[in-house]
mmCIF file of C-alpha atoms in Angstrom:
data_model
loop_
_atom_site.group_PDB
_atom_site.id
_atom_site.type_symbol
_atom_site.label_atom_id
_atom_site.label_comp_id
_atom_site.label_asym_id
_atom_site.label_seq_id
_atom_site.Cartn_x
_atom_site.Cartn_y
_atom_site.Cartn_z
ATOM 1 C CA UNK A 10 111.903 67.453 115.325
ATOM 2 C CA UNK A 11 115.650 68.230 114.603
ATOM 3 C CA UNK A 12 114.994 70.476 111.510
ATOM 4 C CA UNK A 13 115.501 73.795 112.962
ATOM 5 C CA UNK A 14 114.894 75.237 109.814
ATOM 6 C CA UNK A 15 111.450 77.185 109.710
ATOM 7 C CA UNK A 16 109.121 75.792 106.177
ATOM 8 C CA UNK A 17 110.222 76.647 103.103
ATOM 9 C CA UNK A 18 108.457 79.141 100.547
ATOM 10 C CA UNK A 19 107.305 76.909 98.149
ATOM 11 C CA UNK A 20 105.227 75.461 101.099
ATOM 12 C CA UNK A 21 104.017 78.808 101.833
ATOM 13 C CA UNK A 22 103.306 80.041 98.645
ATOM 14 C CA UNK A 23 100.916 76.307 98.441
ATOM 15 C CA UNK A 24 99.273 76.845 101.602
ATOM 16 C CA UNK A 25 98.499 80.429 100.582
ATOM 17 C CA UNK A 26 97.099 79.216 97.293
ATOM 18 C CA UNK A 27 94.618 77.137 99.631
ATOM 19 C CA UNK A 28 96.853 73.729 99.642
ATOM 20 C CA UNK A 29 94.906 71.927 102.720
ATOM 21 C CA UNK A 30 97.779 69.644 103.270
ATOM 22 C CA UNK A 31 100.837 72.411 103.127
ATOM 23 C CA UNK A 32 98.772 74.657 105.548
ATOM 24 C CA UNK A 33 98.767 71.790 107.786
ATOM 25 C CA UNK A 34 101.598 70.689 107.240
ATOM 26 C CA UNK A 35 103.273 74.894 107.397
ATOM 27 C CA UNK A 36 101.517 74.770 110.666
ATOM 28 C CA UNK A 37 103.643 71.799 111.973
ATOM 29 C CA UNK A 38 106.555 73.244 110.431
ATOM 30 C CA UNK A 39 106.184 76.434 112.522
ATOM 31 C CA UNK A 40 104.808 75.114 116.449
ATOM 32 C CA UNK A 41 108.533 74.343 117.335
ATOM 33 C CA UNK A 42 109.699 77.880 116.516
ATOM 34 C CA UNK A 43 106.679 80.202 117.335
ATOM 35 C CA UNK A 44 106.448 77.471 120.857
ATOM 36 C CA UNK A 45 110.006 78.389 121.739
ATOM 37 C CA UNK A 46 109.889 82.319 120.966
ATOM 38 C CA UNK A 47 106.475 82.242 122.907
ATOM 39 C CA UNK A 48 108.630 80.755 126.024
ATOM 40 C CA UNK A 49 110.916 83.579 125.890
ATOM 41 C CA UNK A 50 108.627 86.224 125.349
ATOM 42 C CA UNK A 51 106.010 85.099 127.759
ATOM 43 C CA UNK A 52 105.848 86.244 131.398
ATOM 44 C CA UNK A 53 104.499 82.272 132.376
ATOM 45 C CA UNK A 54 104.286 78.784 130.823
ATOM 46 C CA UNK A 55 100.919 78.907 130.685
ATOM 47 C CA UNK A 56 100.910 82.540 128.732
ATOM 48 C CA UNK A 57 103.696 81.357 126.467
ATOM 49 C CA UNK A 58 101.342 78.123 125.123
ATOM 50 C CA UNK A 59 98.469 80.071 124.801
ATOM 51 C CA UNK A 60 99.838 82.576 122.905
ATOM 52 C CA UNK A 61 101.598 79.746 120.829
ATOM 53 C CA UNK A 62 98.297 78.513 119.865
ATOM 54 C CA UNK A 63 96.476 81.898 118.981
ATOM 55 C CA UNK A 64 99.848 82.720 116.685
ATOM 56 C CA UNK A 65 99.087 79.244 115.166
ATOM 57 C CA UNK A 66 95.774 79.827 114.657
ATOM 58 C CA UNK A 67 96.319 83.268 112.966
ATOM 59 C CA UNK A 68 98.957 81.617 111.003
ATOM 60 C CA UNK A 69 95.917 78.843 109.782
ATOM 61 C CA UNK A 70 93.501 81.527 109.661
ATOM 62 C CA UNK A 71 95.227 84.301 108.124
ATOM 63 C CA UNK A 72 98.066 82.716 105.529
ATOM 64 C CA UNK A 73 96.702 84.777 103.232
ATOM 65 C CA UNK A 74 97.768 88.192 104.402
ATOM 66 C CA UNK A 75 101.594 87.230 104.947
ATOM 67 C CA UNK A 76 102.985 89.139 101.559
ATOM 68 C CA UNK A 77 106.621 87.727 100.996
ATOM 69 C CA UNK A 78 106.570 84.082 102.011
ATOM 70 C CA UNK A 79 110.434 84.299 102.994
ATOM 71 C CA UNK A 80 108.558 86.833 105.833
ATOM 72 C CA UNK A 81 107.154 83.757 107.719
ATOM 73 C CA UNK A 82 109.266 83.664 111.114
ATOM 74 C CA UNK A 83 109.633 87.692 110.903
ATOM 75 C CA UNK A 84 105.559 87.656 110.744
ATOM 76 C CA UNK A 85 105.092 84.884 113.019
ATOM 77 C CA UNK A 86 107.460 86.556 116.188
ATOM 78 C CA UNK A 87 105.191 89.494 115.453
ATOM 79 C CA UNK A 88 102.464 87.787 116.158
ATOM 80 C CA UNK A 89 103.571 85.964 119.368
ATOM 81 C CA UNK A 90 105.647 88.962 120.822
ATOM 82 C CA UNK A 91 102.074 90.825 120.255
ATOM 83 C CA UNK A 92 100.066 88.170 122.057
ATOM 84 C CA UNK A 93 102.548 88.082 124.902
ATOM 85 C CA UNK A 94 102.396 91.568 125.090
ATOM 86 C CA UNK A 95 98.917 91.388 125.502
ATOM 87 C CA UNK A 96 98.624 89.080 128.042
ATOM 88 C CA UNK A 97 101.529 91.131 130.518
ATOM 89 C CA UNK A 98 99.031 93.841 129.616
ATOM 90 C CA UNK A 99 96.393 91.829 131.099
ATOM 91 C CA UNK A 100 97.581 91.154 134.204
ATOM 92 C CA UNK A 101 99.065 94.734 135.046
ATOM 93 C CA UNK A 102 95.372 96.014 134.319
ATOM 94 C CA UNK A 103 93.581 93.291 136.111
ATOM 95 C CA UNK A 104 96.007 93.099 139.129
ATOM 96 C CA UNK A 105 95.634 91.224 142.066
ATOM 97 C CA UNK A 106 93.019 92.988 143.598
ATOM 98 C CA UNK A 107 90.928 94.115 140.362
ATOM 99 C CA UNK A 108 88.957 91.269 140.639
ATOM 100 C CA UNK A 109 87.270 91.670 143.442
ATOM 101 C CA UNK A 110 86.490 95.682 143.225
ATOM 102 C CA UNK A 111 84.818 97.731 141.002
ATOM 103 C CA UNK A 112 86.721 99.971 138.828
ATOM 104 C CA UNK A 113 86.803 102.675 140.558
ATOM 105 C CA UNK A 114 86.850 101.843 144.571
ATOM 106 C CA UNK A 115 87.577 105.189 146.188
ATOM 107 C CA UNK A 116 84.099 105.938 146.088
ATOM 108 C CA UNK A 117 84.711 109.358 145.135
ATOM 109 C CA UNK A 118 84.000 110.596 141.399
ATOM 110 C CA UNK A 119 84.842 108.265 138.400
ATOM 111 C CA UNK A 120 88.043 108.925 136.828
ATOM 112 C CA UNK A 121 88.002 111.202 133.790
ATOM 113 C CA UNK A 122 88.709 110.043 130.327
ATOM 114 C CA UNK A 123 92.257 111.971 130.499
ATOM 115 C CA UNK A 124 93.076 110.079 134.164
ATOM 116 C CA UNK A 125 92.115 106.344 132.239
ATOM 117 C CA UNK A 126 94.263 107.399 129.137
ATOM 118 C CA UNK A 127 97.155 108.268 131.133
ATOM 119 C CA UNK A 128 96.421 105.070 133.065
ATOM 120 C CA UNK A 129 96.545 103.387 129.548
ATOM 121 C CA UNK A 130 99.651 104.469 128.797
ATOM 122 C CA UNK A 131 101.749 103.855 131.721
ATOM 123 C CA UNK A 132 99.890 100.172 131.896
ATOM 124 C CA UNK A 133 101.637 99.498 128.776
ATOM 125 C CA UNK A 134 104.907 101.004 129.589
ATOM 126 C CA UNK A 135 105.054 98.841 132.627
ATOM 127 C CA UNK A 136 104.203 95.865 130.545
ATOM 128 C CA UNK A 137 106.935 96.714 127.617
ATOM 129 C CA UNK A 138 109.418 97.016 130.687
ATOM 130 C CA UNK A 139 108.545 93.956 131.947
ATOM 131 C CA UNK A 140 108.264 91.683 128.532
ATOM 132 C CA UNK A 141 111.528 93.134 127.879
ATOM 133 C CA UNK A 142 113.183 91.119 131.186
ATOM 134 C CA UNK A 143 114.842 88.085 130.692
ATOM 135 C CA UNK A 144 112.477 85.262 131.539
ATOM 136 C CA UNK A 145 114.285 83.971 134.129
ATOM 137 C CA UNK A 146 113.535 87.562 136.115
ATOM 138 C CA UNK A 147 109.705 88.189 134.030
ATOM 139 C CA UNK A 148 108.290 85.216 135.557
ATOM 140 C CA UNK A 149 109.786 85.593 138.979
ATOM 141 C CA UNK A 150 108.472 89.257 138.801
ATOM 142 C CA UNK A 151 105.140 88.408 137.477
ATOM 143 C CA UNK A 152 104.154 85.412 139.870
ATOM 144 C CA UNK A 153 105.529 87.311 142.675
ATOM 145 C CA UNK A 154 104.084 90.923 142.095
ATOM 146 C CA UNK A 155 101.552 90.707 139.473
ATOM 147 C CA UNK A 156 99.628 87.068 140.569
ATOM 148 C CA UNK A 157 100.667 87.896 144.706
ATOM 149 C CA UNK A 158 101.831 84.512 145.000
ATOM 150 C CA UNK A 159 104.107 84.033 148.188
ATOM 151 C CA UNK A 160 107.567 83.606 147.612
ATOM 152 C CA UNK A 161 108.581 80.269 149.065
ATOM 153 C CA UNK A 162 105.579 79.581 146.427
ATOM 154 C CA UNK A 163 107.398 81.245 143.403
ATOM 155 C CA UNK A 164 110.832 79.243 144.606
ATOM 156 C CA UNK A 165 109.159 75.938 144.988
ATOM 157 C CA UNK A 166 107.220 76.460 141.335
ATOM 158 C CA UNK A 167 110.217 77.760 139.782
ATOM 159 C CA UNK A 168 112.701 75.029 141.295
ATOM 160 C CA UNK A 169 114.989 77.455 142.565
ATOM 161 C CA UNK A 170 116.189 78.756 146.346
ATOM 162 C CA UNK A 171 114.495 81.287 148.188
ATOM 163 C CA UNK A 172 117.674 83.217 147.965
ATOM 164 C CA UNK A 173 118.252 82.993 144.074
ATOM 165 C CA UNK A 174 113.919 83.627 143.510
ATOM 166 C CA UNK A 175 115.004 86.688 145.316
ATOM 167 C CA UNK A 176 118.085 87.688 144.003
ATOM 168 C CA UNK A 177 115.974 87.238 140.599
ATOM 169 C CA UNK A 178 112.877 89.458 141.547
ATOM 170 C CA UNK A 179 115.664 92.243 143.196
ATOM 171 C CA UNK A 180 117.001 92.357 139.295
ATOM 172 C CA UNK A 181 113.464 92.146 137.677
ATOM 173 C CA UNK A 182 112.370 95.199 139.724
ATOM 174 C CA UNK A 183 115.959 97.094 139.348
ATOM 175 C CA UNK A 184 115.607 96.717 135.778
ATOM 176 C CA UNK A 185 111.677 97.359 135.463
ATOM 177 C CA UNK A 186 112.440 100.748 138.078
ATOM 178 C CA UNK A 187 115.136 101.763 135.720
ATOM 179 C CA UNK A 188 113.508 101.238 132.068
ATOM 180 C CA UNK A 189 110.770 103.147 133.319
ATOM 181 C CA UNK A 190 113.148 106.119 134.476
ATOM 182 C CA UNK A 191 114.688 106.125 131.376
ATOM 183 C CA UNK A 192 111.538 106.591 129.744
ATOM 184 C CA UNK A 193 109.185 108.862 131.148
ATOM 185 C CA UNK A 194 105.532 109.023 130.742
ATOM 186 C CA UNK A 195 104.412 111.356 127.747
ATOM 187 C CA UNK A 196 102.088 113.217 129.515
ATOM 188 C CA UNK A 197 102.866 116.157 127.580
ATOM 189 C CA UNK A 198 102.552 117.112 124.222
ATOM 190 C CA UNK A 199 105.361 117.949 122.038
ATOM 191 C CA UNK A 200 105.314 121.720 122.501
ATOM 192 C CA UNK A 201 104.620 121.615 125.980
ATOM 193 C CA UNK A 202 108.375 122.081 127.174
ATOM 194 C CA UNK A 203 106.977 125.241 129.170
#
């Protein structure tokens, strides 16, 4: 595959006029491009093919809704940056120790609907912070703090030292601590300034 050029409209436009072999063949076309934005985006290898595949299979399912066929690799990052996205969002709500407790394990009272929105929200602004890392750092960070796994674990995986995993996940988390401080939650509404 040394065309790095994504398919052309006139392959689009056929596939979106039901053209059995340009689908297939705009699907081709696309896996090396929506495959290698997946791998940047994605906080593991195994998140970055699957959410390859489901942007594929929106693309094969869905041709019809793109509505400038020059919008293909604008639509199709979209797609994969969403998927990614919702897979960081995933793990951050499922945690490491989600699966083995109920929701809510104090045993007090259940949280209210207020307490799971703002839980909601700062979910996702931990998982913007942390798609937004360069992948190098996001999949450090995410096999060492989101999965548990030991470090000597995440070095060995990653083929790197245990000092540069850790000089890796020290960035991640400086960078994930700061994005969120320069953000802060909107727990307020907009008048609320009082």
């Amino acid at each position: 595959m040394a065309d790095h050029t994504w398919p052309g409209a006139p392959l689009v436009t056929a596939a979106q006029r039901g053209d059995v072999e340009a689908l297939t063949a705009l699907v081709y076309g696309s896996y090396p491009h929506v495959h290698r934005f997946a791998h940047t985006l994605c906080a593991t290898p195994q998140d970055a093919e699957d959410a390859a595949q489901e942007a594929l299979i929106i693309l094969y399912r869905k041709i019809g809704m793109l509505r400038a066929s020059g919008a293909l690799a604008s639509w199709m990052f979209r797609i994969v940056r969403n998927e990614c996205l919702r897979r960081t969002r995933a793990l951050v709500h499922r945690g490491p120790a989600a699966d083995s407790e109920g929701p809510d394990t104090t045993g007090d009272t259940a949280r209210s609907a207020e307490e799971d929105v703002l839980l909601r929200l700062e979910a996702e602004r931990v998982a913007a912070a942390v798609a937004a890392l360069p992948a190098d750092q996001r999949r450090v960070l995410v096999m060492r703090d989101i999965q548990g796994l030991p470090g000597r674990t995440v070095a060995d995986r990653l083929g790197l030292s245990t000092a540069a995993m850790k000089s890796r996940l020290h960035r991640a988390r400086s960078t994930v601590r700061e994005s969120l401080r320069d953000e802060p939650a909107r727990t307020k509404g907009a008048g609320d300034d009082a």
